[in-house]
Short mmCIF file of C-alpha atoms in Angstrom, two decimals:
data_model
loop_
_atom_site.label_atom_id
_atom_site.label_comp_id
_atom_site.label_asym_id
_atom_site.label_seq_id
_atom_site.Cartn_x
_atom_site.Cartn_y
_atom_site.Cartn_z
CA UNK A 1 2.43 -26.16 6.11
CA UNK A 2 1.05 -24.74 3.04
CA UNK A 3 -2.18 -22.44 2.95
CA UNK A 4 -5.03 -24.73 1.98
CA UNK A 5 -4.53 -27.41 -0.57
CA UNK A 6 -1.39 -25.41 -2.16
CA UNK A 7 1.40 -27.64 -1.80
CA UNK A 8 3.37 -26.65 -5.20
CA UNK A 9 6.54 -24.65 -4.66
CA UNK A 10 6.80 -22.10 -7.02
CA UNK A 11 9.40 -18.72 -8.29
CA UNK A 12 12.05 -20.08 -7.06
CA UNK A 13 15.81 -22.18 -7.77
CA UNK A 14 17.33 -23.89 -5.36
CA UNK A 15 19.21 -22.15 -2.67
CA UNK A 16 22.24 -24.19 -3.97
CA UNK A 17 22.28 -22.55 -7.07
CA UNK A 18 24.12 -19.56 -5.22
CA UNK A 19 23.90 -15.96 -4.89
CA UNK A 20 22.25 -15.35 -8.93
CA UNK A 21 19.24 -16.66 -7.38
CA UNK A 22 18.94 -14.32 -5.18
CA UNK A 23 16.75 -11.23 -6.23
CA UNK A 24 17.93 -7.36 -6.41
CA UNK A 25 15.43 -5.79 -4.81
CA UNK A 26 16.57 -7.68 -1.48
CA UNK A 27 19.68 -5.75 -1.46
CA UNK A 28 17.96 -2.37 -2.25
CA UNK A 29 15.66 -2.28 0.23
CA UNK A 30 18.36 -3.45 2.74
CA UNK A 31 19.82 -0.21 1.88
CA UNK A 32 17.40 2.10 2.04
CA UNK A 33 16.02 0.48 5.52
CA UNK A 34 19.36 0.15 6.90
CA UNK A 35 20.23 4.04 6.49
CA UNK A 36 16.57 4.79 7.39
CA UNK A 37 16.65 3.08 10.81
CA UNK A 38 20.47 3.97 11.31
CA UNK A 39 19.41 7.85 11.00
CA UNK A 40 16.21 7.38 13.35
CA UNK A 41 17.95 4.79 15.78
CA UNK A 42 20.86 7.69 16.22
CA UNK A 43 18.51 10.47 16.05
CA UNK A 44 16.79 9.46 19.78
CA UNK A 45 19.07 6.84 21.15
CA UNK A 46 18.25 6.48 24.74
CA UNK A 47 16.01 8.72 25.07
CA UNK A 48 12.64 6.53 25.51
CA UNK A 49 10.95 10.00 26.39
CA UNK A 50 11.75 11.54 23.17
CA UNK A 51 10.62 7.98 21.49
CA UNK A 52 7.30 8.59 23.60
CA UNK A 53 6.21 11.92 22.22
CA UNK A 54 7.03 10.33 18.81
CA UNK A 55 3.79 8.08 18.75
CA UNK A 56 6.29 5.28 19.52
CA UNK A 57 4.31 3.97 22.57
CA UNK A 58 0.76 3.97 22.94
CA UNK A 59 -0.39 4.51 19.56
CA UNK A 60 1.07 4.03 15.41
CA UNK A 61 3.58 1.12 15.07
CA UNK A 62 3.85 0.37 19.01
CA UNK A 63 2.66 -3.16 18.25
CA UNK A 64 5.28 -4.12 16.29
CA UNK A 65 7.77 -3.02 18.81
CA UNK A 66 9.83 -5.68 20.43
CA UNK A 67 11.93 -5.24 23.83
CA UNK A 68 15.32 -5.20 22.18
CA UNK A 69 16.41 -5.42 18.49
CA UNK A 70 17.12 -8.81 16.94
CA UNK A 71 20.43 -10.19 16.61
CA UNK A 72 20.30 -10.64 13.06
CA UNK A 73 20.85 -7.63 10.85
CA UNK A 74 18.02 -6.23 7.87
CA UNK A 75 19.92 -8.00 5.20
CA UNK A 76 20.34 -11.17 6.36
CA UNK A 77 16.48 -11.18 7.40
CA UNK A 78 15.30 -10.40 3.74
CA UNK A 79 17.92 -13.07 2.80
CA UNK A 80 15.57 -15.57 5.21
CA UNK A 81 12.68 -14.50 4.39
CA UNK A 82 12.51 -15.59 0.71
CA UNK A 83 15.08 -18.82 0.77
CA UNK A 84 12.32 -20.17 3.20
CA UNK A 85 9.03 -18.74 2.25
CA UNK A 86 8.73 -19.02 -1.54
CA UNK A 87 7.02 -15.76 -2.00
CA UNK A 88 8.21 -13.92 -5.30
CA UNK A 89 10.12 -11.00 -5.26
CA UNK A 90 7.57 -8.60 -6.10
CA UNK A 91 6.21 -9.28 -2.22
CA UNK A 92 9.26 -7.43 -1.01
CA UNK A 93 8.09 -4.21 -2.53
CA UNK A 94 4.51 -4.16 -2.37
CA UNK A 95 5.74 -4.87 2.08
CA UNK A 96 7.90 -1.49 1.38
CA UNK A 97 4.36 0.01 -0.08
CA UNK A 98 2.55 -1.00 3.18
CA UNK A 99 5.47 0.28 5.79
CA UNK A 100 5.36 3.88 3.41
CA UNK A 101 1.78 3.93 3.68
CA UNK A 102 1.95 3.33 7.93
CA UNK A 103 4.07 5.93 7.65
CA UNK A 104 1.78 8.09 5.99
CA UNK A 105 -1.41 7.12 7.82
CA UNK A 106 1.20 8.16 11.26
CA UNK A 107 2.98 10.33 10.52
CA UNK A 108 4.48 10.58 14.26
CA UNK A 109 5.81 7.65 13.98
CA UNK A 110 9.35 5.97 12.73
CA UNK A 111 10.38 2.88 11.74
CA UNK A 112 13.46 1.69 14.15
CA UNK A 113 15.68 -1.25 15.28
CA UNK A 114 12.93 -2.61 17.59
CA UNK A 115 9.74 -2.65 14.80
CA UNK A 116 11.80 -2.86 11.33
CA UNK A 117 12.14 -6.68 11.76
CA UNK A 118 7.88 -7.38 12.48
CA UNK A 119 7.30 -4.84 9.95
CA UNK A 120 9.00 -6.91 7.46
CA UNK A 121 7.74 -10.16 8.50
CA UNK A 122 4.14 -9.34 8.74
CA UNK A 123 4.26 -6.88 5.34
CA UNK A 124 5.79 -9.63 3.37
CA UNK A 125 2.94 -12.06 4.60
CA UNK A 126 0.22 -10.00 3.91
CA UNK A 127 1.65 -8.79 0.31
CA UNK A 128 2.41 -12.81 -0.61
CA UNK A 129 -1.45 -13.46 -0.05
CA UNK A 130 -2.43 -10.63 -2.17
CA UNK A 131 -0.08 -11.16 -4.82
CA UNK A 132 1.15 -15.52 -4.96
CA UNK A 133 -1.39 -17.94 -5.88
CA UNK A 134 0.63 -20.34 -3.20
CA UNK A 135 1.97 -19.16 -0.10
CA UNK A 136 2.63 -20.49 3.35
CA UNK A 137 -0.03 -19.91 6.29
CA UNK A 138 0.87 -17.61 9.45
CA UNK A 139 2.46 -20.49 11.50
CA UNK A 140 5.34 -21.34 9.28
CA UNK A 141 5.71 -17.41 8.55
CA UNK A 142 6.26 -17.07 12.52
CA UNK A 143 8.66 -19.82 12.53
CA UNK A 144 11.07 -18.16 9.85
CA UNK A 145 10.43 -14.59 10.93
CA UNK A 146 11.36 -15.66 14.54
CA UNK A 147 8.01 -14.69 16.55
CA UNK A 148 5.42 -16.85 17.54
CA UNK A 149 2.07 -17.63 15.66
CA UNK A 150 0.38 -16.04 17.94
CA UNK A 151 2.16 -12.91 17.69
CA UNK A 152 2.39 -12.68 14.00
CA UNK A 153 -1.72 -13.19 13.61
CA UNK A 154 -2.01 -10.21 16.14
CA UNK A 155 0.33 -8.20 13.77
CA UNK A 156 -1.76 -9.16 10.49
CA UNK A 157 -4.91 -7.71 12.06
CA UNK A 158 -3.16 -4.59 12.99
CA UNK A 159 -1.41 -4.19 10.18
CA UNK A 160 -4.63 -4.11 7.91
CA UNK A 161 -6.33 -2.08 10.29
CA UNK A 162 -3.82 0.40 10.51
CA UNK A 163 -4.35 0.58 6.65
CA UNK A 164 -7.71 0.40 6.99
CA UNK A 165 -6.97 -2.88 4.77
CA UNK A 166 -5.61 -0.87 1.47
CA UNK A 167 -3.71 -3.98 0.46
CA UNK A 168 -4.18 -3.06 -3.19
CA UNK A 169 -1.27 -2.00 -4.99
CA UNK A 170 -1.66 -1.16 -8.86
CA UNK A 171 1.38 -1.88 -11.71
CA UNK A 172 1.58 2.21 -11.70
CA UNK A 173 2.31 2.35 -7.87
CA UNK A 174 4.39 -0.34 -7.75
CA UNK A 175 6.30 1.28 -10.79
CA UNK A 176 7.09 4.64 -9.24
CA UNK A 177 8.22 2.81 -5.36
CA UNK A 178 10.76 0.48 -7.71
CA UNK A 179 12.00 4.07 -9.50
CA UNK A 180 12.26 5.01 -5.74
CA UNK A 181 14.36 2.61 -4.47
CA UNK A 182 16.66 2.69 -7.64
CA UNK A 183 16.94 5.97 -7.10
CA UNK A 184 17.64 5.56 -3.11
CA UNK A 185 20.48 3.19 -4.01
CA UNK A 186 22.18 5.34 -7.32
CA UNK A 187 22.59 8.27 -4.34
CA UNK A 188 24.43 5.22 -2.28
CA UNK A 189 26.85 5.04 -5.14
CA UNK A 190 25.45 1.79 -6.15
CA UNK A 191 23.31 1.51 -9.17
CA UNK A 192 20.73 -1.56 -9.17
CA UNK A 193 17.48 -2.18 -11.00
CA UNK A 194 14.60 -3.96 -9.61
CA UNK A 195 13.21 -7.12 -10.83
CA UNK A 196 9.69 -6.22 -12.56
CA UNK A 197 6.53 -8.21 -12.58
CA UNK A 198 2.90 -7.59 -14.16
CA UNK A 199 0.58 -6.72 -11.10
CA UNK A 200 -3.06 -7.48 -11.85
CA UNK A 201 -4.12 -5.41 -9.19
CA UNK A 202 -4.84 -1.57 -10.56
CA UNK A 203 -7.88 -0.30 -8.22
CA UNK A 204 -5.41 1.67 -6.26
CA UNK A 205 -3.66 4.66 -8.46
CA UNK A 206 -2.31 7.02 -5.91
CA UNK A 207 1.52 6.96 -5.43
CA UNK A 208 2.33 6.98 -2.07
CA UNK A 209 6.51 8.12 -1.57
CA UNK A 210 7.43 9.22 2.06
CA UNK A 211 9.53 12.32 2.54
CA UNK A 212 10.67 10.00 5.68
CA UNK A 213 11.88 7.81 3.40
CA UNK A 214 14.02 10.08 0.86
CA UNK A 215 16.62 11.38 2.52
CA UNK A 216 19.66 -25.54 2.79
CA UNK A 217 16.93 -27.04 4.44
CA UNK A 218 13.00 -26.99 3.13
CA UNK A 219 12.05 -26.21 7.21
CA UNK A 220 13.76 -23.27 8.44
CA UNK A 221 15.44 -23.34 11.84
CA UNK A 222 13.81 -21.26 14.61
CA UNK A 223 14.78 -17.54 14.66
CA UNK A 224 15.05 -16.50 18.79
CA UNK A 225 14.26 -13.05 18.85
#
């Protein structure tokens, strides 16, 4: 179910090599989106008028809005989505970069228990094609993240229109958001560092840090939402 003729896996150990294989940066942004979407999730709970006049229907991130939350919590969906997909741990910020910049480009709206899960899903995707030379297509993305294909493909197109396809993230950018969420999780009490790679990518030098955001098998078994 690999993208064109790319069949090689690639970044990764096996899954039975235990928890060292398992990148930083998973449980840092787990963190900083938990306490993000706890603090907006508390901020307007049952209130759907409230979420309304926040750009949270009609317009902004109201595609990516499901009925109800998912069962499974933010960490253990990061956790998912890089046993099964392959893509290197570098996606998992430049996804963070695209959510900050949605956030930017609407402003009204908030990132919640009922979006933070498609977010993630269709961010990683997009940020894997820009930045692995192997990935997995759409279909076997939908199949770990838990929606369907056809779902997912309408997320990718509004996702890059949304960002008016700025998909480019440069080594300076990415830099300063993996400062960021060190920083997030030293005021947590915990002190990580993020994994590093070399970015090729460097037409896009503007750093982009929301105020929002300061304060065993090789087929994965079907997620139901």
């Amino acid at each position: 179910m690999l993208a064109g003729d790319e069949v090689e896996s690639h970044r990764r150990l096996d899954p039975s090599e235990g928890e060292a294989t398992t990148p930083r940066v998973l449980s840092v942004l787990s963190f900083v989106l938990e306490r993000l979407v706890a603090r907006n999730d508390q901020l307007f709970v049952g209130s759907s008028q409230q979420l309304e006049g926040l750009g949270l229907s009609g317009k902004g991130l109201n595609a990516f809005h499901g009925v109800r939350a998912p069962n499974i919590g933010i960490p253990k969906y990061l956790e998912r989505l890089y046993k099964y997909t392959n893509c290197s741990p570098s996606c998992f910020v430049v996804g963070y970069v695209y959510i900050d910049r949605l956030l930017h480009r609407h402003p009204d709206s908030l990132v919640v228990s009922l979006n933070v899960h498609r977010l993630l899903v269709t961010s990683v995707m997009v940020a894997s094609k820009v930045l692995d030379d192997v990935h997995y297509n759409n279909a076997f993305y939908a199949r770990v993240g838990g929606v369907s294909n056809a779902e997912l493909n309408r997320l990718e197109m509004e996702l890059l229109f949304l960002l008016d396809f700025g998909v480019i993230v440069s080594s300076r950018v990415f830099e300063s958001y993996c400062l960021h969420l060190e920083k997030e999780m030293m005021c947590g009490g915990v002190g990580q560092r993020i994994e590093r790679a070399v970015l090729t990518n460097s037409m896009d030098d503007v750093t982009e840090i929301s105020v929002e955001d300061s304060l065993q098998s090789s087929s994965p078994p079907q997620l139901v939402d």
